[in-house]
Protein backbone atom coordinates (compact mmCIF):
# COMPACT_ATOMS: atom_id res chain seq x y z
CA VAL A 1 -116.17 -210.40 -66.33
CA GLN A 2 -112.63 -209.43 -65.67
CA MET A 3 -113.20 -208.71 -62.03
CA PHE A 4 -113.47 -212.47 -61.52
CA PHE A 5 -110.09 -213.31 -62.90
CA PRO A 6 -107.88 -210.99 -60.73
CA ILE A 7 -104.83 -212.91 -60.93
CA THR A 8 -104.68 -213.36 -64.87
CA PRO A 9 -102.65 -210.81 -66.48
CA LYS A 10 -105.24 -209.13 -68.97
CA THR A 11 -105.29 -206.21 -71.43
CA VAL A 12 -108.15 -204.13 -71.98
CA LYS A 13 -108.77 -201.76 -75.03
CA TYR A 14 -111.22 -198.77 -74.25
CA ALA A 15 -112.30 -197.70 -77.64
CA GLY A 16 -114.46 -194.86 -76.39
CA ASN A 17 -113.84 -191.21 -75.24
CA TRP A 18 -111.48 -191.55 -72.08
CA ASP A 19 -111.66 -187.71 -71.44
CA PRO A 20 -112.30 -187.52 -67.64
CA LYS A 21 -114.34 -184.19 -68.24
CA ALA A 22 -116.53 -185.64 -70.65
CA ASN A 23 -120.26 -185.25 -70.48
CA GLN A 24 -121.09 -189.07 -70.67
CA PRO A 25 -124.07 -191.53 -69.50
CA LEU A 26 -124.00 -193.25 -66.13
CA SER A 27 -122.85 -196.67 -67.77
CA TYR A 28 -120.03 -195.07 -69.59
CA ARG A 29 -118.77 -193.35 -66.37
CA LEU A 30 -119.29 -196.81 -64.52
CA GLN A 31 -117.09 -198.71 -66.93
CA LYS A 32 -114.30 -196.19 -66.70
CA TRP A 33 -114.39 -196.13 -62.75
CA ILE A 34 -114.10 -199.87 -62.76
CA LEU A 35 -111.36 -200.00 -65.25
CA SER A 36 -109.33 -197.20 -63.41
CA ASN A 37 -109.78 -198.83 -59.95
CA THR A 38 -106.95 -200.91 -59.36
CA PHE A 39 -108.63 -203.09 -56.58
CA LEU A 40 -111.39 -204.07 -58.99
CA THR A 41 -109.51 -204.33 -62.15
CA ARG A 42 -106.21 -206.04 -61.33
CA ASN A 43 -103.15 -207.14 -63.42
CA THR A 44 -104.66 -205.24 -66.10
CA LYS A 45 -103.26 -202.61 -68.50
CA VAL A 46 -106.14 -200.31 -69.82
CA LEU A 47 -105.33 -198.97 -73.29
CA VAL A 48 -106.90 -195.56 -73.88
CA TYR A 49 -106.76 -192.96 -76.56
CA GLY A 50 -105.19 -189.65 -75.59
CA ASP A 51 -102.93 -188.67 -72.64
CA TRP A 52 -104.80 -187.50 -69.75
CA PRO A 53 -103.68 -186.14 -66.22
CA ASN A 54 -104.20 -187.94 -62.99
CA GLN A 55 -104.85 -191.44 -64.34
CA SER A 56 -104.41 -194.52 -62.11
CA LYS A 57 -100.98 -196.65 -62.87
CA ASN A 58 -102.85 -199.24 -65.08
CA ILE A 59 -104.08 -196.53 -67.56
CA LYS A 60 -101.93 -196.59 -70.78
CA SER A 61 -101.97 -194.29 -73.69
CA PHE A 62 -102.50 -195.94 -76.95
CA PHE A 63 -103.37 -195.30 -80.67
CA THR A 64 -104.64 -197.53 -83.59
CA ALA A 65 -103.46 -197.61 -87.48
CA SER A 66 -104.79 -197.98 -90.93
CA TYR A 67 -101.88 -197.92 -93.18
CA SER A 68 -98.79 -199.98 -93.31
CA GLU A 69 -95.02 -198.77 -93.43
CA GLN A 70 -95.09 -199.25 -97.26
CA MET A 71 -98.00 -196.65 -97.56
CA THR A 72 -95.91 -194.08 -96.01
CA LYS A 73 -93.38 -194.14 -99.20
CA ILE A 74 -96.18 -192.62 -101.24
CA ILE A 75 -95.87 -188.83 -101.57
CA VAL A 76 -98.30 -186.62 -99.81
CA PRO A 77 -100.15 -184.79 -102.82
CA GLN A 78 -99.51 -181.35 -103.02
CA ARG A 79 -102.73 -179.25 -102.79
CA GLN A 80 -103.52 -176.03 -104.80
CA TRP A 81 -105.63 -173.60 -102.76
CA ASP A 82 -106.73 -171.32 -105.50
CA VAL A 83 -108.87 -173.89 -107.25
CA PRO A 84 -112.38 -175.31 -106.47
CA ILE A 85 -112.10 -176.72 -102.82
CA GLU A 86 -112.91 -180.51 -102.11
CA PHE A 87 -114.61 -181.08 -98.78
CA LEU A 88 -115.00 -184.72 -97.45
CA PHE A 89 -117.12 -186.33 -94.75
CA VAL A 90 -116.16 -189.74 -93.82
CA GLY A 91 -118.31 -191.70 -91.21
CA THR A 92 -121.54 -193.20 -90.21
CA LEU A 93 -124.68 -190.84 -91.14
CA SER A 94 -126.00 -190.86 -87.67
CA PRO A 95 -126.75 -187.97 -85.28
CA GLY A 96 -123.46 -188.61 -83.29
CA LYS A 97 -121.49 -187.65 -86.32
CA ARG A 98 -123.44 -184.74 -87.02
CA PRO A 99 -123.48 -184.78 -90.77
CA ILE A 100 -126.28 -182.12 -91.05
CA TYR A 101 -123.80 -179.94 -89.68
CA ALA A 102 -121.25 -180.50 -92.08
CA LEU A 103 -123.76 -179.59 -94.72
CA GLU A 104 -124.94 -176.48 -93.03
CA LEU A 105 -121.18 -175.46 -92.85
CA PHE A 106 -120.54 -176.13 -96.54
CA HIS A 107 -123.72 -174.02 -97.30
CA HIS A 108 -122.84 -171.18 -95.16
CA LEU A 109 -119.31 -171.22 -96.87
CA LEU A 110 -120.90 -171.18 -100.21
CA LYS A 111 -123.04 -168.24 -99.34
CA LYS A 112 -120.30 -166.27 -97.65
CA LEU A 113 -118.05 -166.63 -100.68
CA GLY A 114 -120.62 -166.03 -103.14
CA SER A 115 -121.70 -162.83 -101.60
CA THR A 116 -118.12 -161.21 -100.75
CA LYS A 117 -116.45 -158.74 -102.69
CA GLU A 118 -113.13 -158.70 -100.62
CA LYS A 119 -109.98 -158.40 -102.75
CA ALA A 120 -108.21 -161.03 -100.42
CA LEU A 121 -110.73 -163.84 -101.75
CA SER A 122 -110.59 -162.59 -105.35
CA ASN A 123 -108.32 -165.71 -106.37
CA HIS A 124 -111.15 -168.28 -105.27
CA GLN A 125 -113.61 -169.73 -107.63
CA THR A 126 -116.77 -169.05 -105.59
CA LYS A 127 -119.51 -170.35 -107.90
CA GLU A 128 -121.47 -172.91 -106.18
CA ARG A 129 -121.03 -175.78 -108.64
CA SER A 130 -117.24 -175.39 -108.31
CA TRP A 131 -116.96 -176.43 -104.91
CA ARG A 132 -117.91 -179.97 -103.62
CA LEU A 133 -118.70 -181.81 -100.59
CA THR A 134 -118.60 -185.55 -100.86
CA TYR A 135 -120.14 -187.97 -98.18
CA TYR A 136 -118.91 -191.32 -97.86
CA GLY A 137 -120.65 -193.61 -95.28
CA ASP A 138 -124.14 -194.61 -94.54
CA GLY A 139 -126.56 -194.59 -91.97
CA PRO A 140 -129.87 -193.47 -90.34
CA GLU A 141 -129.54 -189.81 -91.44
CA ARG A 142 -129.10 -190.64 -95.17
CA LYS A 143 -132.47 -189.86 -96.12
CA ALA A 144 -133.01 -186.49 -94.04
CA LEU A 145 -129.50 -185.45 -95.68
CA GLU A 146 -130.50 -186.10 -98.98
CA GLN A 147 -133.58 -184.24 -98.56
CA MET A 148 -131.81 -181.45 -97.06
CA ILE A 149 -129.61 -181.26 -99.98
CA LEU A 150 -132.50 -180.89 -102.17
CA GLN A 151 -134.16 -178.14 -100.31
CA LEU A 152 -130.99 -175.98 -100.37
CA GLY A 153 -130.54 -176.69 -103.92
CA LEU A 154 -127.03 -178.16 -103.49
CA GLN A 155 -127.46 -181.38 -105.56
CA ASP A 156 -124.82 -180.06 -107.99
CA SER A 157 -122.20 -179.53 -105.16
CA VAL A 158 -122.92 -182.41 -102.83
CA ARG A 159 -122.97 -185.91 -103.13
CA VAL A 160 -123.73 -188.85 -100.78
CA ILE A 161 -121.84 -191.92 -102.07
CA GLY A 162 -122.43 -194.40 -99.21
CA ASN A 163 -120.05 -197.03 -98.06
CA VAL A 164 -116.92 -197.83 -100.32
CA ASP A 165 -113.56 -199.85 -100.19
CA SER A 166 -110.45 -198.62 -98.80
CA ASP A 167 -108.77 -197.76 -102.03
CA GLU A 168 -111.59 -195.60 -103.30
CA LEU A 169 -111.42 -193.70 -99.86
CA ILE A 170 -107.78 -193.25 -100.34
CA LYS A 171 -108.44 -191.91 -103.61
CA ALA A 172 -110.95 -189.28 -101.95
CA TYR A 173 -108.42 -188.13 -99.25
CA GLN A 174 -105.64 -187.70 -101.79
CA LYS A 175 -107.72 -185.09 -103.76
CA SER A 176 -109.78 -183.44 -100.77
CA HIS A 177 -108.58 -180.42 -99.20
CA PHE A 178 -110.69 -180.50 -95.95
CA LEU A 179 -112.42 -183.42 -93.73
CA ILE A 180 -115.62 -182.10 -91.87
CA LEU A 181 -116.10 -184.24 -89.04
CA PRO A 182 -118.11 -182.32 -86.25
CA SER A 183 -118.75 -185.36 -84.22
CA GLN A 184 -120.40 -185.71 -80.82
CA SER A 185 -118.16 -188.51 -79.49
CA GLU A 186 -115.01 -190.31 -80.39
CA GLY A 187 -112.37 -192.37 -79.33
CA TRP A 188 -109.54 -192.32 -82.00
CA PRO A 189 -111.40 -191.39 -85.05
CA LYS A 190 -109.75 -193.36 -87.69
CA ALA A 191 -111.32 -191.00 -90.44
CA VAL A 192 -109.21 -188.00 -89.04
CA ALA A 193 -105.95 -189.78 -88.73
CA GLU A 194 -106.58 -191.46 -92.29
CA ALA A 195 -107.37 -187.82 -93.74
CA MET A 196 -104.33 -186.50 -92.26
CA PHE A 197 -102.08 -189.31 -93.57
CA TRP A 198 -103.05 -188.17 -97.06
CA GLY A 199 -102.47 -184.28 -96.33
CA THR A 200 -106.25 -183.41 -95.87
CA ILE A 201 -106.83 -180.92 -93.27
CA PRO A 202 -109.38 -181.98 -90.62
CA LEU A 203 -112.07 -179.56 -89.31
CA VAL A 204 -113.12 -181.31 -86.06
CA THR A 205 -114.74 -180.64 -82.94
CA ARG A 206 -113.02 -180.56 -79.27
CA ILE A 207 -113.82 -184.16 -78.29
CA SER A 208 -111.62 -186.90 -76.91
CA CYS A 209 -107.85 -187.03 -78.01
CA VAL A 210 -109.08 -185.13 -81.29
CA PRO A 211 -107.37 -181.93 -80.07
CA ARG A 212 -104.18 -183.46 -79.26
CA MET A 213 -104.30 -185.24 -82.85
CA ILE A 214 -104.19 -181.83 -84.54
CA ASP A 215 -102.23 -180.26 -81.88
CA HIS A 216 -104.84 -177.77 -80.90
CA GLY A 217 -105.05 -176.32 -84.27
CA GLN A 218 -101.44 -176.67 -85.71
CA ARG A 219 -102.40 -179.65 -87.79
CA GLY A 220 -106.13 -178.78 -88.38
CA GLN A 221 -108.92 -176.65 -87.32
CA LEU A 222 -111.29 -176.85 -84.19
CA LEU A 223 -114.91 -176.36 -84.84
CA SER A 224 -116.95 -174.45 -82.44
CA LEU A 225 -120.30 -175.54 -83.78
CA ASP A 226 -121.15 -171.94 -84.28
CA LEU A 227 -121.81 -171.55 -87.99
CA ALA A 228 -120.92 -167.88 -88.49
CA GLN A 229 -117.51 -168.49 -86.43
CA ASP A 230 -116.60 -171.68 -88.15
CA THR A 231 -117.37 -170.29 -91.68
CA SER A 232 -115.13 -167.26 -90.82
CA GLN A 233 -112.42 -169.38 -89.56
CA VAL A 234 -112.42 -171.56 -92.76
CA ILE A 235 -112.35 -168.58 -95.08
CA SER A 236 -109.60 -167.09 -93.29
CA LEU A 237 -107.57 -170.25 -93.28
CA LEU A 238 -108.17 -170.35 -97.35
CA ASP A 239 -106.73 -167.01 -97.44
CA ALA A 240 -103.55 -168.32 -96.25
CA PRO A 241 -102.41 -170.69 -98.68
CA ASN A 242 -98.91 -171.16 -96.90
CA GLN A 243 -100.65 -171.78 -93.56
CA CYS A 244 -102.81 -174.46 -95.43
CA ASN A 245 -99.93 -176.25 -96.82
CA GLN A 246 -98.08 -176.28 -93.51
CA LYS A 247 -101.29 -177.78 -91.69
CA SER A 248 -101.53 -180.46 -94.40
CA GLN A 249 -97.75 -181.28 -94.19
CA LEU A 250 -97.42 -181.26 -90.39
CA GLY A 251 -100.74 -183.59 -90.19
CA ALA A 252 -99.23 -186.02 -92.56
CA ASN A 253 -95.91 -186.05 -90.95
CA TRP A 254 -97.87 -186.77 -87.58
CA ALA A 255 -100.10 -189.47 -88.95
CA ARG A 256 -97.60 -191.36 -90.76
CA GLN A 257 -95.99 -192.27 -87.47
CA TYR A 258 -98.80 -194.51 -86.81
CA THR A 259 -98.40 -197.56 -89.16
CA THR A 260 -99.78 -200.92 -88.80
CA GLU A 261 -96.37 -202.38 -88.22
CA ARG A 262 -95.72 -200.08 -85.35
CA PHE A 263 -99.07 -201.12 -83.91
CA THR A 264 -98.36 -204.78 -84.04
CA LYS A 265 -94.91 -204.05 -82.38
CA GLU A 266 -96.54 -202.19 -79.57
CA ILE A 267 -99.36 -204.84 -79.02
CA LYS A 268 -96.54 -207.44 -78.68
CA GLN A 269 -94.59 -205.37 -76.10
CA LEU A 270 -97.81 -205.31 -73.87
CA PHE A 271 -97.50 -209.01 -73.72
């Protein structure tokens, strides 16, 4: 539609994955080509998530925000890493978010920790019931997820809460150690930014601008989707509480730059 108004100044927010190397359907690639073509898309600023090389002059890196400046005054909770670990999944329970993989990773962590005799892990409480994975969100995979929880005997360790309001979600972020979000596709995943805002360490996949959000592992952990490798990396991280604290604090410092007030200011400057 915007092609029929070449003289009118316009702003387009592209909410999906702008990564030029992403494996996407033809319709997605066509949309991105039209928006990048300054002949077809004239007098238009296109807001995209991430900072990508070799882009046309109308492409502008942008962000989104969930919390106000007032919320940044709330102190980031200091985690203890020698206590039962709280894992979190926030998002739609759909194949694209891979909630089943989050459960498989949690299950493998429990099995690994339950069987290990290494001295380095002696500080962790490794009984299955002492660690938790909580799902917030709903969707078509919920039934399959709940069935798998029962099949694995994890009903005492894993809860599927469903959709909740923002206040309850904030409380969940504040008490959790890790967010597991192994998505297939994202634009700017608000759950990741929100978790980091409260000091929760994200365990995420290498998609869209997510690697840049976590500074390629400095503010979180990239998942490979290989269960053995991802399990080993999380356990290694838990064996380094100082590193966990550093990732938590760096993540909070980064996320707290992006407030709703700054978002409003940046939007106004576009016009």
